[in-house]
Amino acid sequence: MITVLSGGTGTPKLIQGIKEIYPEEEINVIVNTVENNYFSGVYVAADIDTVLYTFSNLINDETWYGIKDDTFITNERLAEIGTPELLRIGDQDRATKIQKTLLLKEHTLSEAVDIQRKNLGIKAKIIPMSDEHSEIKIETEEYGDIEFHDFLIKYQGQPTVTKVKYSEVNPSPDIIKIIQDSDKVIIGPSNPITSILPIISLKGVSEELENKKVIAVSPFIGTSPVSGPAGKFMSASGYETSSIGVAKIYESFLDTLIIDSSDDKMIEEIEKIIPNVIAANTIMKTINDKKELAKLVLNSD
């Protein structure tokens, strides 16, 4: 059994490869929740929904958000009548979010997600990192503290980031035992600061990871992230914006870091931080790329 720590973009690409070559019923995915919030009256857990859609082959893998071939009738009508949405939510995707919102009236987030993954025929276990409401703020030079989604969408990731802040929450009930029972823990190439660090900062998680084989895939090539504002967040948090910085974040428990083959010159420096570094193709453009990287991750110690 394996456990994957996931955010909403890079790691689901890797999950696409893993689920093709590894028994789905033996996969656990612990998903970041600090970005969850209410938008347009519905509870939006974007990273969780992306993982749900990835396993059920519904994901829009051009945007890594929402459902492929979705329509946007409600979104467009809201704009027409003077209530434009901050998030562009598709109609089918909105149904998932409405259902989750209704389920949360009687269930915890973990229970609601479990109901949804069963309804989608998913055999893998998908676990929110916490059932408690958590908040994330981006401290900027230009605007002070702003909401995470405002930073990404309203301001297009342009402000200068000085600090990333998120609230402390308790882990969801099954997380520690799931990690204990896993043969290997995989940290996908998600944003280390806003997607993975909130998970490993949960009470008891990093201590359990020290007792496990942990393999991570770096989301950096050179000094640039493959996608998103990870570089800004890393720098604001005091880490080098490269795979060296990623190794520093995970150094207390990480056994192997997989970096892109173009960064093989960094191997010697990274091996001063963690025991093992592998250089390989980490750009997952095709399903074959994803399967090959998944094989490497699953076979690494």
Tab-separated table of C-alpha atoms in Angstrom:
chain	number	residue	atom	x	y	z
A	1	MET	CA	0.000	0.000	0.000
A	2	ILE	CA	1.203	3.495	-0.829
A	3	THR	CA	0.207	6.955	0.324
A	4	VAL	CA	0.512	10.039	-1.870
A	5	LEU	CA	0.583	13.598	-0.528
A	6	SER	CA	-1.137	15.840	-3.046
A	7	GLY	CA	-2.060	19.338	-4.060
A	8	GLY	CA	-4.091	20.127	-7.140
A	9	THR	CA	-1.904	20.161	-10.254
A	10	GLY	CA	1.491	18.463	-10.412
A	11	THR	CA	0.651	15.496	-8.221
A	12	PRO	CA	-2.570	14.510	-10.042
A	13	LYS	CA	-0.494	14.230	-13.214
A	14	LEU	CA	1.693	11.700	-11.417
A	15	ILE	CA	-1.417	9.963	-10.040
A	16	GLN	CA	-2.588	9.472	-13.634
A	17	GLY	CA	0.524	7.395	-14.198
A	18	ILE	CA	0.434	5.576	-10.856
A	19	LYS	CA	-3.145	4.373	-11.248
A	20	GLU	CA	-2.275	2.814	-14.606
A	21	ILE	CA	0.387	0.540	-13.125
A	22	TYR	CA	-0.488	0.091	-9.429
A	23	PRO	CA	-3.624	-1.472	-7.868
A	24	GLU	CA	-6.023	1.380	-7.252
A	25	GLU	CA	-7.424	-0.156	-4.085
A	26	GLU	CA	-3.934	0.027	-2.561
A	27	ILE	CA	-3.538	3.782	-3.133
A	28	ASN	CA	-4.241	6.414	-0.478
A	29	VAL	CA	-4.112	10.114	-1.323
A	30	ILE	CA	-3.929	12.722	1.436
A	31	VAL	CA	-5.006	16.048	-0.062
A	32	ASN	CA	-4.311	19.634	0.956
A	33	THR	CA	-7.327	21.567	2.284
A	34	VAL	CA	-5.961	25.000	3.267
A	35	GLU	CA	-7.279	26.538	0.036
A	36	ASN	CA	-10.858	25.286	0.578
A	37	ASN	CA	-13.539	27.961	0.923
A	38	TYR	CA	-17.044	28.992	-0.103
A	39	PHE	CA	-17.535	30.640	-3.487
A	40	SER	CA	-20.890	31.481	-5.081
A	41	GLY	CA	-22.604	29.738	-2.189
A	42	VAL	CA	-20.904	26.380	-2.667
A	43	TYR	CA	-18.015	24.742	-0.853
A	44	VAL	CA	-15.009	24.597	-3.151
A	45	ALA	CA	-12.329	22.010	-2.363
A	46	ALA	CA	-10.472	22.344	-5.649
A	47	ASP	CA	-7.529	20.066	-4.871
A	48	ILE	CA	-9.805	17.287	-3.584
A	49	ASP	CA	-12.086	17.547	-6.608
A	50	THR	CA	-9.112	17.432	-8.960
A	51	VAL	CA	-8.002	14.165	-7.351
A	52	LEU	CA	-11.562	12.786	-7.546
A	53	TYR	CA	-11.777	13.710	-11.233
A	54	THR	CA	-8.319	12.283	-11.933
A	55	PHE	CA	-9.232	8.855	-10.586
A	56	SER	CA	-12.621	8.864	-12.348
A	57	ASN	CA	-11.083	10.003	-15.676
A	58	LEU	CA	-13.217	13.158	-15.704
A	59	ILE	CA	-10.431	15.693	-15.191
A	60	ASN	CA	-9.909	18.552	-17.610
A	61	ASP	CA	-6.228	17.823	-18.109
A	62	GLU	CA	-5.661	21.014	-20.065
A	63	THR	CA	-6.401	23.238	-17.055
A	64	TRP	CA	-6.147	20.669	-14.202
A	65	TYR	CA	-9.275	22.213	-12.779
A	66	GLY	CA	-12.824	21.009	-13.299
A	67	ILE	CA	-14.351	18.455	-15.664
A	68	LYS	CA	-13.377	17.972	-19.302
A	69	ASP	CA	-15.905	19.207	-21.881
A	70	ASP	CA	-17.919	20.945	-19.161
A	71	THR	CA	-20.327	23.772	-19.975
A	72	PHE	CA	-20.434	27.138	-18.206
A	73	ILE	CA	-24.062	28.191	-18.604
A	74	THR	CA	-24.534	29.115	-14.931
A	75	ASN	CA	-21.208	30.931	-14.765
A	76	GLU	CA	-22.008	32.956	-17.886
A	77	ARG	CA	-25.549	33.757	-16.728
A	78	LEU	CA	-24.275	34.989	-13.354
A	79	ALA	CA	-21.974	37.408	-15.165
A	80	GLU	CA	-24.834	38.579	-17.404
A	81	ILE	CA	-27.056	39.447	-14.433
A	82	GLY	CA	-24.294	41.311	-12.620
A	83	THR	CA	-22.855	38.704	-10.253
A	84	PRO	CA	-19.607	37.538	-11.873
A	85	GLU	CA	-17.764	34.714	-10.126
A	86	LEU	CA	-14.187	34.931	-8.907
A	87	LEU	CA	-13.789	31.245	-9.796
A	88	ARG	CA	-15.049	30.033	-13.172
A	89	ILE	CA	-17.019	26.946	-12.160
A	90	GLY	CA	-18.384	24.572	-14.805
A	91	ASP	CA	-21.922	23.192	-14.619
A	92	GLN	CA	-21.025	19.554	-13.965
A	93	ASP	CA	-18.247	20.601	-11.605
A	94	ARG	CA	-20.727	22.823	-9.767
A	95	ALA	CA	-22.959	19.779	-9.191
A	96	THR	CA	-20.072	18.053	-7.388
A	97	LYS	CA	-19.543	21.141	-5.274
A	98	ILE	CA	-23.266	21.537	-4.487
A	99	GLN	CA	-23.432	17.907	-3.410
A	100	LYS	CA	-20.392	18.340	-1.155
A	101	THR	CA	-21.943	21.498	0.341
A	102	LEU	CA	-25.151	19.606	1.157
A	103	LEU	CA	-23.283	16.599	2.533
A	104	LEU	CA	-21.316	18.869	4.876
A	105	LYS	CA	-24.564	19.738	6.679
A	106	GLU	CA	-24.601	16.207	8.125
A	107	HIS	CA	-21.102	14.823	7.550
A	108	THR	CA	-17.468	15.719	8.136
A	109	LEU	CA	-15.407	16.639	5.083
A	110	SER	CA	-13.710	13.212	5.183
A	111	GLU	CA	-17.091	11.478	5.196
A	112	ALA	CA	-18.442	13.693	2.408
A	113	VAL	CA	-15.413	13.022	0.190
A	114	ASP	CA	-15.658	9.288	0.886
A	115	ILE	CA	-19.310	9.299	-0.228
A	116	GLN	CA	-18.374	11.139	-3.411
A	117	ARG	CA	-15.420	8.896	-4.289
A	118	LYS	CA	-17.634	5.783	-3.835
A	119	ASN	CA	-20.336	7.339	-6.039
A	120	LEU	CA	-17.680	7.849	-8.718
A	121	GLY	CA	-16.554	4.213	-8.477
A	122	ILE	CA	-13.111	5.119	-7.161
A	123	LYS	CA	-11.333	2.322	-5.304
A	124	ALA	CA	-8.481	4.473	-4.007
A	125	LYS	CA	-8.925	6.182	-0.655
A	126	ILE	CA	-8.992	10.000	-0.837
A	127	ILE	CA	-8.472	11.719	2.499
A	128	PRO	CA	-8.700	15.469	3.201
A	129	MET	CA	-5.749	16.479	5.374
A	130	SER	CA	-8.166	17.951	7.943
A	131	ASP	CA	-11.891	18.122	8.632
A	132	GLU	CA	-11.454	21.534	10.236
A	133	HIS	CA	-11.795	24.820	8.386
A	134	SER	CA	-8.401	26.244	7.560
A	135	GLU	CA	-7.380	29.539	6.062
A	136	ILE	CA	-4.428	30.681	4.018
A	137	LYS	CA	-3.319	34.276	3.533
A	138	ILE	CA	-0.647	35.681	1.246
A	139	GLU	CA	1.165	38.663	2.732
A	140	THR	CA	2.223	41.042	-0.036
A	141	GLU	CA	4.172	44.279	-0.272
A	142	GLU	CA	1.539	45.971	-2.396
A	143	TYR	CA	-1.753	44.958	-0.755
A	144	GLY	CA	-0.956	43.523	2.671
A	145	ASP	CA	-2.714	40.240	3.462
A	146	ILE	CA	-4.853	38.927	0.622
A	147	GLU	CA	-6.863	35.751	0.089
A	148	PHE	CA	-5.090	32.940	-1.737
A	149	HIS	CA	-7.546	32.862	-4.636
A	150	ASP	CA	-7.457	36.654	-4.942
A	151	PHE	CA	-3.677	36.395	-5.278
A	152	LEU	CA	-3.980	33.767	-8.016
A	153	ILE	CA	-6.997	35.035	-9.943
A	154	LYS	CA	-7.745	38.685	-9.165
A	155	TYR	CA	-4.085	39.721	-9.048
A	156	GLN	CA	-2.826	37.011	-11.426
A	157	GLY	CA	0.018	36.059	-9.053
A	158	GLN	CA	1.750	39.389	-9.661
A	159	PRO	CA	2.146	40.886	-6.129
A	160	THR	CA	5.448	40.591	-4.284
A	161	VAL	CA	5.040	37.895	-1.641
A	162	THR	CA	6.603	38.511	1.767
A	163	LYS	CA	5.010	35.691	3.761
A	164	VAL	CA	2.619	32.756	3.442
A	165	LYS	CA	0.375	32.173	6.456
A	166	TYR	CA	-2.115	29.375	7.137
A	167	SER	CA	-4.034	28.346	10.216
A	168	GLU	CA	-3.136	25.351	12.354
A	169	VAL	CA	-5.635	22.510	12.157
A	170	ASN	CA	-5.789	18.947	13.418
A	171	PRO	CA	-5.266	16.028	11.028
A	172	SER	CA	-8.340	14.137	9.884
A	173	PRO	CA	-8.897	10.966	11.938
A	174	ASP	CA	-7.320	8.322	9.689
A	175	ILE	CA	-4.185	10.103	8.490
A	176	ILE	CA	-1.636	8.882	11.032
A	177	LYS	CA	-2.739	5.245	10.788
A	178	ILE	CA	-2.781	5.391	6.989
A	179	ILE	CA	0.827	6.600	6.964
A	180	GLN	CA	1.809	3.946	9.528
A	181	ASP	CA	0.279	1.188	7.388
A	182	SER	CA	1.879	2.352	4.134
A	183	ASP	CA	4.876	0.674	2.537
A	184	LYS	CA	5.937	3.954	0.951
A	185	VAL	CA	4.917	7.617	0.992
A	186	ILE	CA	5.139	9.636	-2.219
A	187	ILE	CA	5.216	13.429	-2.262
A	188	GLY	CA	4.082	14.598	-5.656
A	189	PRO	CA	5.373	17.646	-7.545
A	190	SER	CA	2.868	20.037	-5.987
A	191	ASN	CA	3.693	23.449	-4.533
A	192	PRO	CA	5.869	22.633	-1.485
A	193	ILE	CA	4.753	25.678	0.512
A	194	THR	CA	0.981	25.870	-0.022
A	195	SER	CA	0.152	22.259	-0.908
A	196	ILE	CA	2.585	19.929	0.886
A	197	LEU	CA	3.916	21.867	3.889
A	198	PRO	CA	0.409	22.236	5.381
A	199	ILE	CA	0.082	18.428	5.323
A	200	ILE	CA	3.480	17.616	6.809
A	201	SER	CA	3.007	20.334	9.438
A	202	LEU	CA	-0.025	18.532	10.878
A	203	LYS	CA	0.492	17.137	14.361
A	204	GLY	CA	2.312	13.804	14.218
A	205	VAL	CA	2.723	13.610	10.438
A	206	SER	CA	6.407	14.521	10.035
A	207	GLU	CA	7.293	12.192	12.914
A	208	GLU	CA	5.552	9.285	11.179
A	209	LEU	CA	7.230	10.138	7.881
A	210	GLU	CA	10.621	9.742	9.562
A	211	ASN	CA	9.779	6.047	9.978
A	212	LYS	CA	8.788	5.526	6.334
A	213	LYS	CA	10.398	5.364	2.921
A	214	VAL	CA	9.548	8.757	1.460
A	215	ILE	CA	10.076	9.605	-2.204
A	216	ALA	CA	9.433	13.091	-3.584
A	217	VAL	CA	9.301	14.523	-7.090
A	218	SER	CA	10.571	18.088	-7.373
A	219	PRO	CA	8.242	20.630	-9.006
A	220	PHE	CA	11.239	22.728	-10.105
A	221	ILE	CA	13.412	22.799	-13.194
A	222	GLY	CA	16.401	24.986	-12.546
A	223	THR	CA	15.175	27.961	-10.532
A	224	SER	CA	11.671	27.941	-12.008
A	225	PRO	CA	8.618	25.922	-10.976
A	226	VAL	CA	7.030	23.782	-13.672
A	227	SER	CA	3.806	25.729	-13.060
A	228	GLY	CA	2.305	28.233	-10.667
A	229	PRO	CA	3.795	30.649	-8.125
A	230	ALA	CA	5.817	28.131	-6.090
A	231	GLY	CA	8.980	30.149	-6.627
A	232	LYS	CA	7.516	33.262	-5.003
A	233	PHE	CA	6.222	31.253	-2.059
A	234	MET	CA	9.517	29.403	-1.590
A	235	SER	CA	11.521	32.623	-1.613
A	236	ALA	CA	9.144	34.324	0.828
A	237	SER	CA	9.479	31.333	3.159
A	238	GLY	CA	13.287	31.494	3.122
A	239	TYR	CA	14.055	28.630	0.742
A	240	GLU	CA	16.079	28.586	-2.455
A	241	THR	CA	13.820	28.455	-5.497
A	242	SER	CA	15.105	25.165	-6.852
A	243	SER	CA	15.192	21.457	-6.080
A	244	ILE	CA	17.816	22.295	-3.444
A	245	GLY	CA	15.171	24.320	-1.604
A	246	VAL	CA	12.677	21.455	-1.969
A	247	ALA	CA	15.192	19.062	-0.384
A	248	LYS	CA	15.651	21.488	2.520
A	249	ILE	CA	11.915	21.560	3.222
A	250	TYR	CA	11.663	17.754	3.319
A	251	GLU	CA	15.113	16.945	4.704
A	252	SER	CA	14.006	15.599	8.121
A	253	PHE	CA	12.282	12.585	6.543
A	254	LEU	CA	13.015	12.416	2.803
A	255	ASP	CA	14.910	9.389	1.464
A	256	THR	CA	14.932	10.120	-2.270
A	257	LEU	CA	14.289	13.215	-4.363
A	258	ILE	CA	13.634	12.846	-8.078
A	259	ILE	CA	14.749	15.915	-10.014
A	260	ASP	CA	14.642	16.707	-13.706
A	261	SER	CA	17.514	15.344	-15.773
A	262	SER	CA	18.403	18.893	-16.837
A	263	ASP	CA	19.312	19.606	-13.193
A	264	ASP	CA	21.795	16.747	-12.778
A	265	LYS	CA	24.459	19.313	-11.852
A	266	MET	CA	22.591	19.802	-8.555
A	267	ILE	CA	22.871	16.168	-7.466
A	268	GLU	CA	26.052	16.576	-5.443
A	269	GLU	CA	24.675	19.585	-3.557
A	270	ILE	CA	21.320	17.922	-2.843
A	271	GLU	CA	23.028	14.755	-1.587
A	272	LYS	CA	24.531	16.878	1.182
A	273	ILE	CA	20.943	17.350	2.402
A	274	ILE	CA	19.216	14.011	1.756
A	275	PRO	CA	20.522	10.469	1.112
A	276	ASN	CA	19.561	9.885	-2.517
A	277	VAL	CA	18.870	11.900	-5.671
A	278	ILE	CA	17.708	10.601	-9.053
A	279	ALA	CA	17.706	12.663	-12.242
A	280	ALA	CA	14.964	11.766	-14.738
A	281	ASN	CA	12.361	13.296	-17.013
A	282	THR	CA	9.860	15.008	-14.695
A	283	ILE	CA	7.929	16.881	-17.390
A	284	MET	CA	4.725	14.870	-17.741
A	285	LYS	CA	3.369	15.783	-21.154
A	286	THR	CA	2.012	12.378	-22.198
A	287	ILE	CA	0.483	9.423	-20.394
A	288	ASN	CA	3.640	7.489	-21.183
A	289	ASP	CA	5.715	10.206	-19.457
A	290	LYS	CA	3.462	9.884	-16.432
A	291	LYS	CA	3.684	6.088	-16.351
A	292	GLU	CA	7.482	6.116	-16.681
A	293	LEU	CA	7.855	8.596	-13.826
A	294	ALA	CA	5.357	6.589	-11.764
A	295	LYS	CA	7.421	3.414	-12.327
A	296	LEU	CA	10.548	5.231	-11.177
A	297	VAL	CA	8.826	6.553	-8.054
A	298	LEU	CA	7.302	3.189	-7.155
A	299	ASN	CA	10.611	1.348	-7.620
A	300	SER	CA	12.754	3.874	-5.720
A	301	ASP	CA	13.859	3.351	-2.110
